[in-house]
Amino acid sequence: MAVGDTITAARYNIIRARVAGILGLGAGDEGYGQAVASSSVAVGATVTAAQMASLNDDMVKCRVHQTG
């Protein structure tokens, strides 16, 4: 994937699932237990700028949790 390429719903959902597993409840004793702002995108749908912004917010929350 190059800069400027359109992100597919499948790629977005893969990244989102990884972030949600870290930020959210995770499995067992994993996960930070925080609310996840981003949501999955239907297969074939266009990923919007607002959805990317929500995913970015979730990633920032993970970073802040890790670094204070």
PDB file of C-alpha atoms in Angstrom:
ATOM      1  CA  MET A   1       0.000   0.000   0.000  1.00  0.00           C
ATOM      2  CA  ALA A   2       1.417   3.355  -1.022  1.00  0.00           C
ATOM      3  CA  VAL A   3       0.747   6.866   0.203  1.00  0.00           C
ATOM      4  CA  GLY A   4      -2.479   8.126  -1.334  1.00  0.00           C
ATOM      5  CA  ASP A   5      -3.939   4.652  -1.951  1.00  0.00           C
ATOM      6  CA  THR A   6      -7.509   4.028  -0.877  1.00  0.00           C
ATOM      7  CA  ILE A   7      -7.721   1.845   2.215  1.00  0.00           C
ATOM      8  CA  THR A   8     -10.056  -1.099   1.812  1.00  0.00           C
ATOM      9  CA  ALA A   9     -12.665  -2.030   4.392  1.00  0.00           C
ATOM     10  CA  ALA A  10     -10.826  -5.327   4.927  1.00  0.00           C
ATOM     11  CA  ARG A  11      -7.520  -3.629   5.773  1.00  0.00           C
ATOM     12  CA  TYR A  12      -9.247  -1.059   7.977  1.00  0.00           C
ATOM     13  CA  ASN A  13     -11.079  -3.807   9.880  1.00  0.00           C
ATOM     14  CA  ILE A  14      -7.848  -5.758  10.450  1.00  0.00           C
ATOM     15  CA  ILE A  15      -6.153  -2.701  11.952  1.00  0.00           C
ATOM     16  CA  ARG A  16      -9.265  -1.779  13.928  1.00  0.00           C
ATOM     17  CA  ALA A  17      -9.561  -5.287  15.400  1.00  0.00           C
ATOM     18  CA  ARG A  18      -5.939  -5.172  16.594  1.00  0.00           C
ATOM     19  CA  VAL A  19      -6.390  -1.749  18.169  1.00  0.00           C
ATOM     20  CA  ALA A  20      -9.713  -2.759  19.768  1.00  0.00           C
ATOM     21  CA  GLY A  21      -8.056  -5.850  21.252  1.00  0.00           C
ATOM     22  CA  ILE A  22      -5.489  -3.655  22.963  1.00  0.00           C
ATOM     23  CA  LEU A  23      -7.651  -0.705  23.964  1.00  0.00           C
ATOM     24  CA  GLY A  24     -10.870  -2.562  24.764  1.00  0.00           C
ATOM     25  CA  LEU A  25     -11.492  -5.633  26.882  1.00  0.00           C
ATOM     26  CA  GLY A  26      -9.253  -7.957  24.872  1.00  0.00           C
ATOM     27  CA  ALA A  27      -9.232 -11.587  25.957  1.00  0.00           C
ATOM     28  CA  GLY A  28      -8.504 -12.966  29.405  1.00  0.00           C
ATOM     29  CA  ASP A  29      -6.284 -10.468  31.188  1.00  0.00           C
ATOM     30  CA  GLU A  30      -5.424  -8.562  27.990  1.00  0.00           C
ATOM     31  CA  GLY A  31      -6.762  -5.152  27.004  1.00  0.00           C
ATOM     32  CA  TYR A  32      -6.899  -1.791  28.738  1.00  0.00           C
ATOM     33  CA  GLY A  33     -10.651  -1.923  29.345  1.00  0.00           C
ATOM     34  CA  GLN A  34     -11.278   1.430  27.690  1.00  0.00           C
ATOM     35  CA  ALA A  35     -14.115   2.444  25.354  1.00  0.00           C
ATOM     36  CA  VAL A  36     -13.311   1.944  21.669  1.00  0.00           C
ATOM     37  CA  ALA A  37     -14.505   4.855  19.502  1.00  0.00           C
ATOM     38  CA  SER A  38     -13.956   3.237  16.100  1.00  0.00           C
ATOM     39  CA  SER A  39     -16.330   0.744  14.535  1.00  0.00           C
ATOM     40  CA  SER A  40     -16.020  -1.890  11.832  1.00  0.00           C
ATOM     41  CA  VAL A  41     -16.769  -1.046   8.198  1.00  0.00           C
ATOM     42  CA  ALA A  42     -18.968  -3.287   6.063  1.00  0.00           C
ATOM     43  CA  VAL A  43     -17.117  -5.233   3.385  1.00  0.00           C
ATOM     44  CA  GLY A  44     -17.222  -3.284   0.138  1.00  0.00           C
ATOM     45  CA  ALA A  45     -18.063   0.000   1.865  1.00  0.00           C
ATOM     46  CA  THR A  46     -15.919   3.107   1.587  1.00  0.00           C
ATOM     47  CA  VAL A  47     -13.831   3.989   4.637  1.00  0.00           C
ATOM     48  CA  THR A  48     -14.591   7.615   5.458  1.00  0.00           C
ATOM     49  CA  ALA A  49     -12.335  10.289   6.889  1.00  0.00           C
ATOM     50  CA  ALA A  50     -14.459  10.288  10.063  1.00  0.00           C
ATOM     51  CA  GLN A  51     -13.908   6.536  10.513  1.00  0.00           C
ATOM     52  CA  MET A  52     -10.173   6.974  10.027  1.00  0.00           C
ATOM     53  CA  ALA A  53     -10.189   9.822  12.576  1.00  0.00           C
ATOM     54  CA  SER A  54     -11.967   7.599  15.129  1.00  0.00           C
ATOM     55  CA  LEU A  55      -9.433   4.834  14.559  1.00  0.00           C
ATOM     56  CA  ASN A  56      -6.614   7.342  14.959  1.00  0.00           C
ATOM     57  CA  ASP A  57      -8.159   8.543  18.235  1.00  0.00           C
ATOM     58  CA  ASP A  58      -8.172   4.945  19.497  1.00  0.00           C
ATOM     59  CA  MET A  59      -4.507   4.525  18.555  1.00  0.00           C
ATOM     60  CA  VAL A  60      -3.638   7.770  20.362  1.00  0.00           C
ATOM     61  CA  LYS A  61      -5.457   6.479  23.480  1.00  0.00           C
ATOM     62  CA  CYS A  62      -3.271   3.343  23.361  1.00  0.00           C
ATOM     63  CA  ARG A  63      -0.128   5.425  23.034  1.00  0.00           C
ATOM     64  CA  VAL A  64      -1.105   7.715  25.904  1.00  0.00           C
ATOM     65  CA  HIS A  65      -1.868   4.692  28.086  1.00  0.00           C
ATOM     66  CA  GLN A  66       1.578   3.277  27.323  1.00  0.00           C
ATOM     67  CA  THR A  67       3.551   6.478  27.777  1.00  0.00           C
ATOM     68  CA  GLY A  68       1.481   8.493  30.230  1.00  0.00           C
TER      69      GLY A  68
END
